[in-house]
Short mmCIF file of C-alpha atoms in Angstrom, two decimals:
data_model
loop_
_atom_site.label_atom_id
_atom_site.label_comp_id
_atom_site.label_asym_id
_atom_site.label_seq_id
_atom_site.Cartn_x
_atom_site.Cartn_y
_atom_site.Cartn_z
CA MET A 1 -25.68 -4.12 78.49
CA LYS A 2 -29.38 -3.56 79.08
CA PHE A 3 -31.96 -4.17 76.37
CA LYS A 4 -32.91 -0.48 76.20
CA ASP A 5 -29.24 0.36 75.57
CA ILE A 6 -29.05 -2.18 72.77
CA LYS A 7 -32.27 -0.83 71.30
CA ALA A 8 -30.89 2.70 71.38
CA LEU A 9 -27.77 1.65 69.51
CA ALA A 10 -29.34 -0.66 66.94
CA SER A 11 -31.57 0.41 64.06
CA VAL A 12 -34.33 -1.81 62.74
CA GLN A 13 -34.56 -1.69 58.95
CA GLY A 14 -37.85 -2.01 57.17
CA PRO A 15 -38.17 -3.57 53.75
CA ALA A 16 -36.22 -1.90 50.93
CA ARG A 17 -38.39 0.57 49.04
CA SER A 18 -36.50 0.36 45.75
CA THR A 19 -34.01 -1.75 43.85
CA ALA A 20 -31.35 0.86 44.53
CA GLU A 21 -31.98 0.65 48.28
CA ARG A 22 -31.89 -3.15 48.17
CA LEU A 23 -28.52 -3.02 46.41
CA ASP A 24 -27.20 -0.53 48.95
CA ARG A 25 -27.96 -3.04 51.69
CA ARG A 26 -26.70 -6.18 49.98
CA CYS A 27 -24.01 -5.27 47.49
CA TYR A 28 -20.79 -3.75 48.82
CA SER A 29 -18.38 -4.57 45.98
CA VAL A 30 -18.20 -5.64 42.35
CA GLY A 31 -17.55 -9.14 43.72
CA ASP A 32 -20.94 -9.05 45.45
CA MET A 33 -22.57 -7.96 42.20
CA GLN A 34 -20.80 -10.77 40.35
CA LYS A 35 -22.41 -13.30 42.72
CA MET A 36 -25.83 -11.72 42.19
CA ALA A 37 -25.38 -11.92 38.41
CA ALA A 38 -24.46 -15.61 38.66
CA LYS A 39 -27.74 -16.24 40.48
CA ALA A 40 -29.76 -14.23 37.96
CA LEU A 41 -28.47 -15.81 34.75
CA PRO A 42 -28.42 -19.34 33.34
CA LYS A 43 -24.90 -20.72 33.69
CA SER A 44 -24.23 -20.73 29.95
CA ILE A 45 -25.13 -17.03 29.69
CA PHE A 46 -23.10 -16.12 32.77
CA ASP A 47 -20.15 -18.06 31.34
CA TYR A 48 -20.34 -15.92 28.20
CA ILE A 49 -19.59 -12.89 30.40
CA GLU A 50 -17.02 -14.68 32.56
CA GLY A 51 -15.13 -16.72 30.00
CA GLY A 52 -11.81 -15.99 28.33
CA GLY A 53 -9.67 -17.44 25.58
CA GLU A 54 -8.19 -20.94 25.85
CA ASP A 55 -6.72 -21.44 29.37
CA GLU A 56 -7.92 -17.97 30.46
CA ALA A 57 -4.40 -17.04 31.61
CA SER A 58 -4.68 -13.47 30.29
CA MET A 59 -8.02 -12.99 31.98
CA ARG A 60 -6.62 -14.05 35.36
CA ARG A 61 -3.45 -12.02 34.89
CA ASN A 62 -5.48 -8.87 34.22
CA ILE A 63 -6.79 -9.00 37.78
CA GLU A 64 -3.59 -10.28 39.38
CA SER A 65 -1.45 -7.53 37.84
CA PHE A 66 -3.14 -4.85 39.95
CA ASN A 67 -2.07 -6.72 43.08
CA ASP A 68 1.57 -6.29 42.07
CA PHE A 69 1.36 -2.58 42.92
CA SER A 70 1.29 -1.11 46.43
CA PHE A 71 0.32 2.38 47.55
CA MET A 72 2.72 4.66 49.39
CA PRO A 73 0.49 7.40 50.86
CA LYS A 74 1.84 10.86 51.58
CA TRP A 75 0.93 12.95 54.59
CA GLY A 76 -0.85 16.27 54.17
CA SER A 77 -4.22 17.93 53.99
CA VAL A 78 -6.84 16.64 51.54
CA GLU A 79 -9.29 19.40 50.67
CA ASN A 80 -12.16 19.71 48.19
CA LEU A 81 -11.58 16.19 46.93
CA SER A 82 -12.82 15.84 43.35
CA LEU A 83 -12.84 13.02 40.80
CA GLU A 84 -13.89 15.31 37.95
CA THR A 85 -11.70 15.12 34.88
CA THR A 86 -11.73 15.32 31.10
CA ILE A 87 -11.74 12.33 28.76
CA LEU A 88 -11.15 12.93 25.05
CA GLY A 89 -11.51 16.64 25.66
CA GLY A 90 -14.94 16.44 27.29
CA PRO A 91 -16.11 16.46 30.91
CA ALA A 92 -16.51 13.33 33.01
CA SER A 93 -17.53 13.01 36.67
CA MET A 94 -14.73 10.50 37.23
CA PRO A 95 -11.92 8.91 35.18
CA LEU A 96 -14.01 5.88 34.26
CA TRP A 97 -16.38 4.97 31.41
CA LEU A 98 -18.35 2.01 30.08
CA SER A 99 -16.51 0.03 27.41
CA PRO A 100 -18.46 -1.54 24.52
CA THR A 101 -19.81 -5.04 25.09
CA GLY A 102 -21.51 -7.31 22.56
CA GLY A 103 -24.79 -9.20 22.91
CA THR A 104 -25.89 -7.08 25.86
CA ARG A 105 -29.60 -7.92 25.72
CA LEU A 106 -28.67 -11.53 26.38
CA PHE A 107 -28.14 -10.47 29.99
CA HIS A 108 -31.12 -8.20 30.55
CA PRO A 109 -33.98 -7.19 28.22
CA GLN A 110 -33.18 -3.47 28.67
CA GLY A 111 -29.64 -4.15 27.47
CA GLU A 112 -27.69 -1.25 26.04
CA ILE A 113 -30.31 1.37 26.84
CA ALA A 114 -30.22 0.50 30.56
CA ALA A 115 -26.42 0.72 30.62
CA ALA A 116 -26.39 3.97 28.66
CA ARG A 117 -28.96 5.60 30.95
CA ALA A 118 -26.92 4.64 34.00
CA ALA A 119 -23.81 6.13 32.38
CA ARG A 120 -25.66 9.36 31.65
CA ALA A 121 -26.92 9.60 35.23
CA ALA A 122 -23.37 9.04 36.52
CA GLY A 123 -21.87 11.61 34.16
CA VAL A 124 -19.53 9.24 32.29
CA PRO A 125 -19.23 8.29 28.58
CA TYR A 126 -20.70 5.12 27.13
CA GLY A 127 -19.26 2.98 24.32
CA LEU A 128 -21.75 1.13 22.10
CA ALA A 129 -20.43 -2.06 20.49
CA HIS A 130 -20.84 -2.83 16.81
CA LEU A 131 -22.17 -6.19 18.05
CA SER A 132 -24.73 -4.46 20.25
CA THR A 133 -28.32 -5.69 20.22
CA THR A 134 -30.05 -2.29 20.11
CA THR A 135 -29.83 0.15 17.23
CA MET A 136 -27.47 3.05 17.71
CA GLU A 137 -30.37 5.37 16.90
CA ALA A 138 -32.54 3.91 19.70
CA VAL A 139 -29.74 4.35 22.22
CA SER A 140 -29.30 7.98 21.15
CA GLU A 141 -33.00 8.70 21.36
CA ALA A 142 -33.16 7.24 24.88
CA THR A 143 -30.11 9.12 26.21
CA PRO A 144 -30.03 12.79 25.16
CA GLY A 145 -27.04 14.55 26.67
CA LEU A 146 -24.97 11.37 27.04
CA ARG A 147 -21.45 11.31 25.62
CA ARG A 148 -21.84 8.37 23.25
CA TRP A 149 -18.98 6.63 21.46
CA PHE A 150 -19.34 3.91 18.78
CA ASN A 151 -17.17 0.82 18.49
CA MET A 152 -16.32 -0.60 15.06
CA GLU A 153 -13.99 -2.92 13.21
CA PRO A 154 -11.66 -1.52 10.54
CA THR A 155 -12.65 -2.25 6.95
CA ASN A 156 -10.84 -2.16 3.62
CA ASP A 157 -13.98 -1.07 1.75
CA PRO A 158 -13.92 2.78 1.52
CA ALA A 159 -17.55 3.05 0.39
CA MET A 160 -18.82 0.89 3.23
CA LEU A 161 -16.61 2.77 5.69
CA GLN A 162 -18.04 6.13 4.67
CA ALA A 163 -21.62 4.87 4.83
CA VAL A 164 -21.08 3.50 8.36
CA LEU A 165 -19.38 6.72 9.50
CA ASP A 166 -22.29 8.77 8.11
CA ARG A 167 -24.76 6.65 10.05
CA VAL A 168 -22.73 6.95 13.26
CA SER A 169 -22.42 10.72 12.87
CA ASN A 170 -26.12 11.17 12.07
CA ALA A 171 -27.00 9.14 15.18
CA GLY A 172 -25.08 11.59 17.39
CA TYR A 173 -21.93 9.69 18.37
CA GLU A 174 -18.97 11.93 19.13
CA ALA A 175 -16.09 9.42 19.00
CA LEU A 176 -15.05 6.10 17.46
CA ILE A 177 -13.55 3.11 19.25
CA VAL A 178 -11.74 1.03 16.62
CA ASN A 179 -10.81 -2.56 17.49
CA ILE A 180 -7.30 -3.64 16.53
CA ASP A 181 -7.24 -6.97 18.37
CA CYS A 182 -9.89 -8.95 16.48
CA ARG A 183 -8.25 -10.42 13.37
CA ASP A 184 -9.76 -13.73 14.47
CA ILE A 185 -12.09 -14.82 17.23
CA GLY A 186 -10.65 -16.09 20.52
CA HIS A 187 -11.00 -19.80 21.32
CA ARG A 188 -13.49 -19.51 24.18
CA GLU A 189 -13.89 -23.04 25.38
CA ARG A 190 -16.58 -22.31 27.97
CA ASP A 191 -18.83 -21.14 25.14
CA TYR A 192 -18.26 -24.27 23.08
CA ARG A 193 -19.05 -26.52 26.03
CA ASN A 194 -22.25 -24.56 26.62
CA GLY A 195 -23.41 -24.68 23.00
CA PHE A 196 -22.51 -21.06 22.28
CA THR A 197 -21.50 -21.95 18.75
CA ALA A 198 -22.44 -20.56 15.33
CA PRO A 199 -25.33 -21.14 15.06
CA PRO A 200 -26.11 -21.77 18.76
CA SER A 201 -26.62 -25.39 19.81
CA ILE A 202 -29.59 -25.92 22.13
CA LYS A 203 -28.71 -28.63 24.63
CA PRO A 204 -30.99 -30.16 27.28
CA LYS A 205 -28.94 -28.50 30.01
CA THR A 206 -29.51 -25.12 28.32
CA VAL A 207 -33.28 -25.54 28.58
CA PHE A 208 -32.95 -26.76 32.17
CA GLU A 209 -30.77 -23.79 33.16
CA GLY A 210 -33.29 -21.38 31.63
CA ALA A 211 -36.12 -23.00 33.56
CA LEU A 212 -34.18 -22.45 36.79
CA ARG A 213 -34.01 -18.72 36.03
CA PRO A 214 -37.66 -17.88 35.24
CA ARG A 215 -37.21 -14.10 35.51
CA TRP A 216 -34.43 -14.15 32.94
CA ALA A 217 -36.33 -16.61 30.72
CA LEU A 218 -39.49 -14.47 30.75
CA GLY A 219 -37.54 -11.38 29.78
CA PHE A 220 -35.74 -13.26 27.02
CA ILE A 221 -38.81 -14.76 25.36
CA THR A 222 -40.99 -11.62 25.62
CA SER A 223 -38.40 -9.20 24.18
CA ASP A 224 -37.31 -8.53 20.61
CA ALA A 225 -35.12 -11.17 19.01
CA ILE A 226 -31.42 -10.95 19.76
CA ALA A 227 -29.98 -9.35 16.65
CA PHE A 228 -27.04 -7.14 15.75
CA PRO A 229 -28.43 -4.09 13.95
CA ASN A 230 -25.28 -1.94 13.91
CA LEU A 231 -23.00 -4.03 11.72
CA ASP A 232 -23.53 -2.00 8.57
CA ALA A 233 -24.86 1.31 7.25
CA GLU A 234 -28.51 0.30 7.00
CA VAL A 235 -30.88 1.59 9.66
CA PRO A 236 -33.22 -1.33 10.48
CA THR A 237 -36.96 -0.82 10.22
CA GLY A 238 -39.53 -2.82 12.14
CA PRO A 239 -38.89 -5.45 14.81
CA LEU A 240 -35.40 -6.92 15.02
CA THR A 241 -34.98 -10.42 13.60
CA SER A 242 -32.26 -12.95 14.25
CA THR A 243 -30.47 -15.01 11.58
CA PRO A 244 -27.75 -17.70 11.71
CA ASP A 245 -25.37 -15.30 9.92
CA MET A 246 -25.76 -12.78 12.73
CA TRP A 247 -24.85 -15.36 15.36
CA ARG A 248 -21.96 -16.54 13.24
CA THR A 249 -20.60 -12.99 13.28
CA LEU A 250 -20.83 -12.84 17.08
CA LEU A 251 -19.51 -16.31 17.89
CA ALA A 252 -17.31 -17.32 14.96
CA GLY A 253 -16.08 -14.01 13.60
CA ALA A 254 -16.27 -12.40 10.16
CA TYR A 255 -13.07 -10.47 9.62
CA GLU A 256 -11.21 -9.06 6.64
CA PRO A 257 -7.51 -8.22 6.22
CA THR A 258 -6.77 -4.65 7.29
CA ASP A 259 -3.60 -2.73 8.11
CA TRP A 260 -2.32 0.73 9.07
CA SER A 261 -3.50 2.20 5.76
CA ASP A 262 -7.09 1.25 6.61
CA LEU A 263 -6.74 2.91 10.01
CA ALA A 264 -5.36 6.00 8.27
CA GLU A 265 -8.45 6.00 6.05
CA ILE A 266 -10.70 6.07 9.13
CA ARG A 267 -8.64 8.90 10.59
CA ALA A 268 -8.94 10.91 7.37
CA ARG A 269 -12.71 10.46 7.11
CA TRP A 270 -13.75 11.00 10.76
CA ASN A 271 -13.55 14.49 12.22
CA GLY A 272 -14.07 13.51 15.86
CA PRO A 273 -11.87 11.67 18.37
CA ILE A 274 -10.73 8.11 17.64
CA ILE A 275 -9.62 5.50 20.19
CA LEU A 276 -7.61 2.48 19.03
CA LYS A 277 -8.74 -0.39 21.27
CA GLY A 278 -6.66 -3.47 21.98
CA CYS A 279 -3.11 -2.11 21.78
CA VAL A 280 -0.40 -3.42 24.13
CA SER A 281 2.59 -2.75 21.87
CA PRO A 282 4.63 0.39 22.66
CA LYS A 283 5.78 0.49 19.03
CA ASP A 284 2.18 0.46 17.76
CA ALA A 285 1.27 3.13 20.31
CA ALA A 286 4.02 5.39 19.01
CA ILE A 287 2.88 4.86 15.41
CA ALA A 288 -0.72 5.64 16.34
CA ALA A 289 0.33 8.84 18.12
CA GLY A 290 2.26 9.91 15.05
CA MET A 291 -0.79 9.30 12.83
CA GLY A 292 -2.95 11.65 14.87
CA PHE A 293 -5.16 9.22 16.78
CA ASP A 294 -6.53 10.64 20.00
CA ALA A 295 -6.22 7.72 22.41
CA ILE A 296 -5.21 4.10 22.79
CA GLN A 297 -7.19 1.68 24.90
CA VAL A 298 -4.53 -0.55 26.45
CA SER A 299 -6.46 -3.79 26.50
CA ASN A 300 -6.29 -7.50 25.72
CA HIS A 301 -10.05 -7.67 25.19
CA GLY A 302 -10.61 -8.83 28.75
CA GLY A 303 -8.54 -11.94 28.05
CA ARG A 304 -11.14 -13.10 25.51
CA GLN A 305 -8.97 -13.05 22.39
CA LEU A 306 -5.28 -14.06 22.40
CA ASP A 307 -4.49 -15.97 25.58
CA HIS A 308 -1.20 -14.98 27.25
CA MET A 309 -1.47 -11.56 25.62
CA ALA A 310 0.18 -8.96 27.85
CA SER A 311 -2.00 -7.44 30.54
CA PRO A 312 -2.52 -3.66 30.48
CA MET A 313 -0.85 -2.94 33.82
CA ASP A 314 2.21 -4.98 32.86
CA VAL A 315 2.91 -2.76 29.84
CA LEU A 316 1.44 0.55 30.98
CA PRO A 317 4.74 2.27 31.93
CA GLU A 318 6.20 1.41 28.51
CA MET A 319 3.07 2.67 26.75
CA VAL A 320 3.22 5.95 28.65
CA ALA A 321 6.85 6.42 27.61
CA ALA A 322 6.13 5.56 23.97
CA VAL A 323 3.21 7.96 23.68
CA ASP A 324 5.05 10.75 25.52
CA GLY A 325 1.94 12.84 26.08
CA ARG A 326 0.82 12.89 22.43
CA MET A 327 -2.41 10.98 23.04
CA GLU A 328 -4.58 9.80 25.91
CA ILE A 329 -4.09 6.37 27.46
CA ILE A 330 -7.05 4.30 28.62
CA VAL A 331 -6.60 1.13 30.69
CA ASP A 332 -9.18 -1.63 30.26
CA GLY A 333 -9.04 -5.12 31.76
CA GLY A 334 -9.16 -6.64 35.24
CA ILE A 335 -10.52 -3.51 36.93
CA ARG A 336 -12.66 -4.52 39.88
CA ARG A 337 -12.06 -1.75 42.43
CA GLY A 338 -11.84 2.01 42.44
CA SER A 339 -8.33 1.54 43.81
CA ASP A 340 -7.44 -0.24 40.53
CA VAL A 341 -8.39 2.91 38.64
CA ILE A 342 -6.24 5.03 40.94
CA LYS A 343 -3.27 2.70 40.42
CA ALA A 344 -3.59 2.97 36.64
CA LEU A 345 -3.75 6.78 36.78
CA ALA A 346 -0.79 6.92 39.14
CA LEU A 347 1.21 5.03 36.50
CA GLY A 348 0.26 7.48 33.75
CA ALA A 349 -3.14 6.47 32.38
CA ASP A 350 -5.71 9.20 31.72
CA SER A 351 -8.81 7.10 32.35
CA CYS A 352 -10.06 3.52 32.67
CA ALA A 353 -12.88 1.54 31.11
CA ILE A 354 -14.91 -1.37 32.46
CA GLY A 355 -16.90 -4.14 30.80
CA ARG A 356 -17.61 -7.18 32.96
CA PRO A 357 -18.31 -5.18 36.16
CA TYR A 358 -21.20 -3.25 34.66
CA LEU A 359 -22.53 -6.38 32.94
CA TYR A 360 -22.74 -7.97 36.39
CA GLY A 361 -24.85 -5.01 37.50
CA LEU A 362 -27.02 -5.14 34.39
CA SER A 363 -27.61 -8.88 34.77
CA ALA A 364 -28.51 -8.59 38.44
CA ALA A 365 -30.70 -5.50 38.42
CA GLY A 366 -30.88 -3.75 35.05
CA GLU A 367 -30.24 0.00 34.98
CA ALA A 368 -30.20 0.20 38.79
CA GLY A 369 -27.51 -2.47 38.88
CA VAL A 370 -25.25 -0.60 36.45
CA ALA A 371 -25.82 2.60 38.43
CA HIS A 372 -24.86 0.80 41.64
CA VAL A 373 -21.61 -0.49 40.13
CA LEU A 374 -20.68 3.04 39.06
CA LYS A 375 -21.60 4.29 42.53
CA LEU A 376 -19.30 1.68 44.11
CA PHE A 377 -16.40 2.66 41.87
CA LYS A 378 -16.88 6.34 42.63
CA ALA A 379 -16.96 5.79 46.39
CA GLU A 380 -13.89 3.55 46.26
CA MET A 381 -11.95 6.06 44.17
CA ARG A 382 -12.78 8.88 46.57
CA ARG A 383 -11.80 6.82 49.59
CA THR A 384 -8.54 5.68 47.98
CA MET A 385 -7.55 9.21 47.02
CA ALA A 386 -8.31 10.53 50.50
CA LEU A 387 -6.24 7.81 52.16
CA LEU A 388 -3.47 8.34 49.62
CA GLY A 389 -3.32 12.06 50.37
CA VAL A 390 -4.50 13.35 46.98
CA SER A 391 -7.25 15.90 46.33
CA THR A 392 -7.67 15.94 42.53
CA ILE A 393 -7.11 13.78 39.48
CA ALA A 394 -4.59 16.32 38.18
CA GLU A 395 -2.60 16.03 41.42
CA LEU A 396 -2.73 12.24 41.22
CA LYS A 397 -1.43 12.16 37.65
CA GLU A 398 1.29 14.71 38.34
CA GLY A 399 2.77 12.99 41.38
CA GLY A 400 1.39 9.50 41.07
CA ARG A 401 4.68 7.72 40.44
CA GLU A 402 5.80 8.68 43.95
CA LEU A 403 2.63 7.17 45.41
CA ILE A 404 2.86 3.68 43.98
CA ARG A 405 5.48 0.94 43.81
CA HIS A 406 5.69 -2.35 41.95
CA ARG A 407 6.49 -5.23 44.26
CA SER A 408 9.84 -5.67 42.48
CA GLU A 409 10.77 -2.18 43.68
CA LEU A 410 9.87 -2.82 47.31
CA PHE A 411 12.11 -4.32 49.97
CA VAL A 412 15.22 -4.01 47.84
CA PRO A 413 18.25 -5.04 49.97
CA THR A 414 20.02 -1.94 51.26
CA ARG A 415 23.77 -1.60 50.81
CA THR A 416 25.78 -1.79 54.05
CA ALA A 417 26.99 1.78 53.72
CA ASP A 418 23.40 3.02 53.42
CA SER A 419 22.40 0.91 56.41
CA ASN A 420 25.22 2.34 58.54
CA GLU A 421 24.23 5.86 57.54
CA LEU A 422 20.63 5.16 58.55
CA GLN A 423 21.74 3.81 61.92
CA ARG A 424 23.81 6.93 62.59
CA SER A 425 20.87 9.15 61.64
CA LEU A 426 18.56 7.29 64.00
CA ALA A 427 21.14 7.60 66.80
CA ASP A 428 21.43 11.34 66.22
CA LEU A 429 17.63 11.63 66.50
CA GLY A 430 17.50 9.48 69.60
CA THR A 431 15.14 7.13 67.80
CA PRO A 432 14.71 3.60 69.21
CA ARG A 433 16.06 1.00 66.80
#
């Protein structure tokens, strides 16, 4: 081939003109973004995102469980392909939203506001954690028009509960996400080795790691203190300040005994939708549906709490049967591809939520990084649906069980009689065998 022919075929790229353009050129998957985040953060901070409980078996299983399902595409026309759907009765551009994550400004100084703005731009809801590092009021002020949901722990103090609910409502949050998997804190051994204890232990390697990541270090030391201003009903005034008690709440836990009656109290006092997060028990799902909750988030907390807790995809069919259409089902845990979302919906979920993937984006490139992760998921979902032969989310949910098989259902030995019948059919058709 002549040089002029090569020149005609090849395009010479100039320097990227924006962070978004740079990400388009370098980051083709959540896995790519994960690698960028690892380079942007000190190891101890990155391990806080990456780590799970004890041997991290649940965390690994969350990802592996998606690989147990295979697609079985159907042939036919795909027209006007759309990912648009409803989640908790409101519109969403795709069946995916950002799950609450704690300590978010540890990873980037823009923290929750950057993630929330990216969610708003993408047209998906955003969940703000009770252990967030930006006030719920500041997030609301920065993101008018965003569907905001607030994450909380159940409490057995009715007065405190009402005061918190009033603050959440006044700040413009439309739904609650109530944790039911945090009666104790998971034993996260990576954190202990890195000095992520209560209070934090500053080790020489921590200082060294920070020095190797000057951009992160500069953002950390020039921003407001890492604090957790949404733990109670008081609206903070002035700059945020950090205390040992706050860190103890994040890293060691501060929980009180609660039961179904306390969840019923939340349901009675809150007029909007409520998601119960951290449920993998079909029996609990059925109880929740009977009590009038709006959704369950089938989740094991990303494998960060009880190790060897069932993974969402392993129990999803049972959860769908137990709920029987009375409430929405959200899958959260191990989702790294748009195809994972499609698998969950094919099995009966209504939407999915992500945590670690968007934290990778935030750590690597702030708001633009979160936006890029959502862009990747959207493109992968569209491509998967097109190749699967499905045009809409409604069509996927209606016929999804015919489009997906668990590996235990594949390659089942065929009875001899069935095999003989197949051979006769092929002979009748003149089909080579």
